[in-house]
CSV table of C-alpha atoms in Angstrom, one decimal:
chain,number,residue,atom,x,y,z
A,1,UNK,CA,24.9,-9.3,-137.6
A,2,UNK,CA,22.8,-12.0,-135.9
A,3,UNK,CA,23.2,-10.3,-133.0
A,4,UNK,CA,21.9,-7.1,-134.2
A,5,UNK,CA,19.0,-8.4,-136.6
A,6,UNK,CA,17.7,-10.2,-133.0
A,7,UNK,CA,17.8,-6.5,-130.7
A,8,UNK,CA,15.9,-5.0,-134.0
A,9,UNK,CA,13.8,-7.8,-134.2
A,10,UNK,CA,12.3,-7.9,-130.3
A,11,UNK,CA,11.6,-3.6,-130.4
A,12,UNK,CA,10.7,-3.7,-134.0
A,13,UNK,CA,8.1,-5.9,-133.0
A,14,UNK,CA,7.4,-4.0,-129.7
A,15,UNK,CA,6.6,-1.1,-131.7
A,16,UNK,CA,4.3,-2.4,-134.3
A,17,UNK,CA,2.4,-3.7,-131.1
A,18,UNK,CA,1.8,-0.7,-129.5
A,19,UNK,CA,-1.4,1.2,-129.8
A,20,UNK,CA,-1.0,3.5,-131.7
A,21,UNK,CA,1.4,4.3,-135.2
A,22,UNK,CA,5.0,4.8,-135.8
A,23,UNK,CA,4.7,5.8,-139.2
A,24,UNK,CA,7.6,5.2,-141.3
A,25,UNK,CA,10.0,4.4,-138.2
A,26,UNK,CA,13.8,3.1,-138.4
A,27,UNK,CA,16.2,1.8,-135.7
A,28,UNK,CA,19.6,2.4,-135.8
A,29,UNK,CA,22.3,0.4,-133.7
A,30,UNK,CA,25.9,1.6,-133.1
A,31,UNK,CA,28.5,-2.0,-132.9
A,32,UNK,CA,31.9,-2.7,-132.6
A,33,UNK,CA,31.2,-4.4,-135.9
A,34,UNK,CA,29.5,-1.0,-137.6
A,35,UNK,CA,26.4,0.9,-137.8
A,36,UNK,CA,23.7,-0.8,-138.9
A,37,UNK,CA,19.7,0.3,-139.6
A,38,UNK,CA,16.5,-0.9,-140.3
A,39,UNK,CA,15.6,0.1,-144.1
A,40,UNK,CA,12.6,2.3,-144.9
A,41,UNK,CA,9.4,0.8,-145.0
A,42,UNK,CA,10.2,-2.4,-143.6
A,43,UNK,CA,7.7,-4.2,-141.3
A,44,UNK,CA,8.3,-3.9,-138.0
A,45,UNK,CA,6.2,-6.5,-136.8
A,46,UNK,CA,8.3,-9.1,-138.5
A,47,UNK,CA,11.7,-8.1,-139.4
A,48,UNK,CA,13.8,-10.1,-141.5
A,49,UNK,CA,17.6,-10.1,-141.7
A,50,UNK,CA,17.9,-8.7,-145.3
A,51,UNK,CA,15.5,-5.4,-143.5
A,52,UNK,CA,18.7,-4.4,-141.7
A,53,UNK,CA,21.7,-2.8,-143.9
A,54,UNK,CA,25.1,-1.7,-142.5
A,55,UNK,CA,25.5,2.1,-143.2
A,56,UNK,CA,28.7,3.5,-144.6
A,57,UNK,CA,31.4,4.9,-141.9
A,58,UNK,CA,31.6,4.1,-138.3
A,59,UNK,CA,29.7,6.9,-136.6
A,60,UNK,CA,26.0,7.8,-135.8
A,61,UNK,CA,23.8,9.2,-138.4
A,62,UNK,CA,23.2,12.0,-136.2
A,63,UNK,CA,25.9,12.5,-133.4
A,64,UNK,CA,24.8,12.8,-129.6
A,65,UNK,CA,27.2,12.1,-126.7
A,66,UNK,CA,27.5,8.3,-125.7
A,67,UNK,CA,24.5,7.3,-127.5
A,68,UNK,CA,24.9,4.2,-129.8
A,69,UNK,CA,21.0,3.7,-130.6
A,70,UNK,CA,18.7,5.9,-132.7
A,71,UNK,CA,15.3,5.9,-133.3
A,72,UNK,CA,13.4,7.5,-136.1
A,73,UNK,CA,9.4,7.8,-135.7
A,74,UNK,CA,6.4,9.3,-136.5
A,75,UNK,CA,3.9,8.7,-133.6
A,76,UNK,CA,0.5,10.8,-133.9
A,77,UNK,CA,0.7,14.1,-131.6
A,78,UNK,CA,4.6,13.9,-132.0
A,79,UNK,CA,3.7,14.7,-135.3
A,80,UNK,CA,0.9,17.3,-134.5
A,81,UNK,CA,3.6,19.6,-132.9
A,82,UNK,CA,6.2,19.0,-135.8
A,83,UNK,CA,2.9,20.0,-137.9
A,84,UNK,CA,2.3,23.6,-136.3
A,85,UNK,CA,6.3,23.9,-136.1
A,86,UNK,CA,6.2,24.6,-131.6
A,87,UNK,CA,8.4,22.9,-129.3
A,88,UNK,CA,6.8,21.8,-126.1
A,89,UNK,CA,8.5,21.7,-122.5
A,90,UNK,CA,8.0,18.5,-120.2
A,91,UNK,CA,4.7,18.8,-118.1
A,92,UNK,CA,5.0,15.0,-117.0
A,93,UNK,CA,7.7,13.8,-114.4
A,94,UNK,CA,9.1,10.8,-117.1
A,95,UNK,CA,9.9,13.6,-120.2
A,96,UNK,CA,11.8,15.4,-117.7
A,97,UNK,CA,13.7,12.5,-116.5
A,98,UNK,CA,14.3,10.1,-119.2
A,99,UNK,CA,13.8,12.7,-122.1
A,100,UNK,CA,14.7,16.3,-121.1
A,101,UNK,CA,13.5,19.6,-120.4
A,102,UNK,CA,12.1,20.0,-123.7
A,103,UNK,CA,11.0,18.5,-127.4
A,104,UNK,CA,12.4,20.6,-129.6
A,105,UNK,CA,11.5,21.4,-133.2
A,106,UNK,CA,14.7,21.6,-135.6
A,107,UNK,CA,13.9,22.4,-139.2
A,108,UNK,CA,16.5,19.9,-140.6
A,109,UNK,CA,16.2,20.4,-144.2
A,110,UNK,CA,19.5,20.8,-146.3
A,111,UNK,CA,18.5,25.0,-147.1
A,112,UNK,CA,18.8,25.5,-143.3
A,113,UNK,CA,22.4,27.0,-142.7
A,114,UNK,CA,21.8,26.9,-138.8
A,115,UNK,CA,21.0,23.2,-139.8
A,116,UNK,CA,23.9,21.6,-137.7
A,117,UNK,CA,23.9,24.4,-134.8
A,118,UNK,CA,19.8,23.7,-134.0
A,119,UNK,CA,20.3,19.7,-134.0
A,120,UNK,CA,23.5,20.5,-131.3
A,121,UNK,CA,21.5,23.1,-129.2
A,122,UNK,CA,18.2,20.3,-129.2
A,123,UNK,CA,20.2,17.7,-127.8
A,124,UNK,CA,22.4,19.7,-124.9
A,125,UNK,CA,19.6,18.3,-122.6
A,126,UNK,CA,17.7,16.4,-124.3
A,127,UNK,CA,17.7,12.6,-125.8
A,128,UNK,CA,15.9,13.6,-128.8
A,129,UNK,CA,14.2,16.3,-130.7
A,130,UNK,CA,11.2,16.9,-133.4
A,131,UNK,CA,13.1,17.1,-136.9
A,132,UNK,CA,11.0,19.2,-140.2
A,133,UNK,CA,12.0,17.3,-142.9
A,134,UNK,CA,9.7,19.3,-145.1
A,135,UNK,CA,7.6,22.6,-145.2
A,136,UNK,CA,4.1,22.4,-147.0
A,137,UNK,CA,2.7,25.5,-149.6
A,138,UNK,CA,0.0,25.6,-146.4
A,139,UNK,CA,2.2,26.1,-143.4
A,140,UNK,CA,2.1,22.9,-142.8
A,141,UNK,CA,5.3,20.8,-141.2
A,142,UNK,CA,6.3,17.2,-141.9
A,143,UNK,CA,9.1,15.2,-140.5
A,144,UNK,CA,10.0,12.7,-137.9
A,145,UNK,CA,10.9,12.2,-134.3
A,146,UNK,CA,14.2,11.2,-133.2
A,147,UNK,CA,14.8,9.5,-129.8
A,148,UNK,CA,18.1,8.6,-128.8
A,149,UNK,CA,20.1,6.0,-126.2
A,150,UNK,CA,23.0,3.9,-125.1
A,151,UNK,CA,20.8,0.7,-126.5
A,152,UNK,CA,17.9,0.1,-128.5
A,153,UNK,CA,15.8,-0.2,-125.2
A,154,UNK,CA,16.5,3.2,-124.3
A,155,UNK,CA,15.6,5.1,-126.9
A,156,UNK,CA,12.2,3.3,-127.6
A,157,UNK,CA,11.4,4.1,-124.2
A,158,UNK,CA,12.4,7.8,-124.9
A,159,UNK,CA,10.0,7.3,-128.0
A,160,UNK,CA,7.4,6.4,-125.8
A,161,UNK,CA,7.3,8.9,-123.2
A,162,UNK,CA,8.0,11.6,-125.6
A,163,UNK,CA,4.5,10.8,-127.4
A,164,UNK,CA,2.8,10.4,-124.5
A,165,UNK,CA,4.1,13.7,-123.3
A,166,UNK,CA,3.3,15.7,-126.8
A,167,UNK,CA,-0.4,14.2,-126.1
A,168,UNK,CA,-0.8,15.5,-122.7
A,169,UNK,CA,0.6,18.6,-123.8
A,170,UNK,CA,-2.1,18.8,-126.5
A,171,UNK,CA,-4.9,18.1,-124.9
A,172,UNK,CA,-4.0,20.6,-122.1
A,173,UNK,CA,-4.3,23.3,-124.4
A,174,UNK,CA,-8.2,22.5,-125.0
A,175,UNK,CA,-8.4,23.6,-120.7
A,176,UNK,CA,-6.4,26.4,-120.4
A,177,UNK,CA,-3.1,25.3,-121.4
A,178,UNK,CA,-0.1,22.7,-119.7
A,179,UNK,CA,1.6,23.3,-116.6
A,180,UNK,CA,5.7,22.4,-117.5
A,181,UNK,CA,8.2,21.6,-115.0
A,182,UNK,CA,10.4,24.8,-114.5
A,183,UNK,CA,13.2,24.7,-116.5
A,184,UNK,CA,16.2,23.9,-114.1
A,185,UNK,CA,13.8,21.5,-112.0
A,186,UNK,CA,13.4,19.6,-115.4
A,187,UNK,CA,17.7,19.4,-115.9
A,188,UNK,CA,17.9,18.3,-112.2
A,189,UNK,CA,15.5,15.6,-112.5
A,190,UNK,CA,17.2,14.7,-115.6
A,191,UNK,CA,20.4,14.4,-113.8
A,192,UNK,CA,19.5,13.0,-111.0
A,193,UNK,CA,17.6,10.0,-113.5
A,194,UNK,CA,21.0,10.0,-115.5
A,195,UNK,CA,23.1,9.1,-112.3
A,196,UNK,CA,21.2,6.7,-110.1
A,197,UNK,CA,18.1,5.2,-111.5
A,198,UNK,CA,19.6,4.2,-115.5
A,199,UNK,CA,22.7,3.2,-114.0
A,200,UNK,CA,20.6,-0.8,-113.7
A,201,UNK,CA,19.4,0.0,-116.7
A,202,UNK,CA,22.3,0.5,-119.0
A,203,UNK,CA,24.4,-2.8,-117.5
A,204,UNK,CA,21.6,-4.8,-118.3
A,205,UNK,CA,20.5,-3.1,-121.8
A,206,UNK,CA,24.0,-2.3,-123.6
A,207,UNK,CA,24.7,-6.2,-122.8
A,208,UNK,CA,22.2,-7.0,-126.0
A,209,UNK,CA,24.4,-6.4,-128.1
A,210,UNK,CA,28.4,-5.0,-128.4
């Protein structure tokens, strides 16, 4: 547990730092002792050990491959697209690589019968996707971002470059729209990224805790 409560601690605190909101975020770590998460509405910026609860079962919250770490946030123009309910493909080399092809928006709600299927299909090729936990009388979305990885450090990162790719993606709109990666380009680079460049990565990372 000490183990874990020191990983949440450092990229809790790297979160709170950066500059701009998380919202209500959580991290989520996958052990060989358990699962174990950050509560709701804890303080990221100075974590203590009774913030971090072991959930029930052995498995991820939400299921993706070999990913053991799960972040949930609400970063600003992550949450503008989960607001008008679009997806957005990657226009910047990093989303492609580290993130995927695409950010896509899964209405996740309980009433959604293709609940299960949308949450599979969003993370084929992707680490992550933009989840509508709720649909306002005006049309409005609101929800969260999930970002996934083999360690904690991974899927902050993905949380990173996911915002900063939803804010390039809106503010291209304002002159004439974004220019995304082509589709297949976008898998290749994401392969390519999976294979050689993480591979450091992942040795060093996953070693923070077992």
């Amino acid at each position: 547990m000490n183990e874990v409560y020191e990983v949440m601690k450092k990229y809790g605190k790297f979160m709170a730092g950066l500059d701009y909101p998380v919202g209500n975020a959580r991290l989520v770590q996958m052990t060989s002792e358990g699962v174990f998460s950050t509560v709701d509405g804890c303080d990221l910026s100075d974590l203590k050990e009774e913030d971090i609860i072991r959930l029930p079962g052995d498995t991820m919250p939400v299921p993706c491959g070999d990913m053991k770490a799960l972040v949930y946030s609400q970063t600003p123009y992550c949450m503008e697209w989960i607001r008008r309910g679009r997806s957005f493909d990657a226009a910047l080399d990093d989303m492609a690589q580290i993130f995927g092809p695409t950010a896509l928006v899964v209405d996740v709600r309980p009433e959604n019968p293709c609940r299960d299927k949308d949450i599979k299909k969003a993370l084929k090729d992707n680490v992550g996707f933009l989840a509508v936990t709720q649909k306002g009388e005006n049309g409005e979305n609101t929800g969260q971002t999930l970002t996934f990885g083999r360690s904690l450090y991974e899927a902050v990162v993905a949380m990173t470059v996911i915002e900063k790719s939803a804010e390039v993606s809106v503010l291209a709109e304002k002159i004439g729209g974004p220019h995304p990666i082509a589709r297949w380009e976008a898998k290749l680079m994401r392969l390519i990224y999976k294979k050689k460049y993480s591979k450091a990565e992942e040795a060093v990372k996953t070693r923070e805790v077992g």
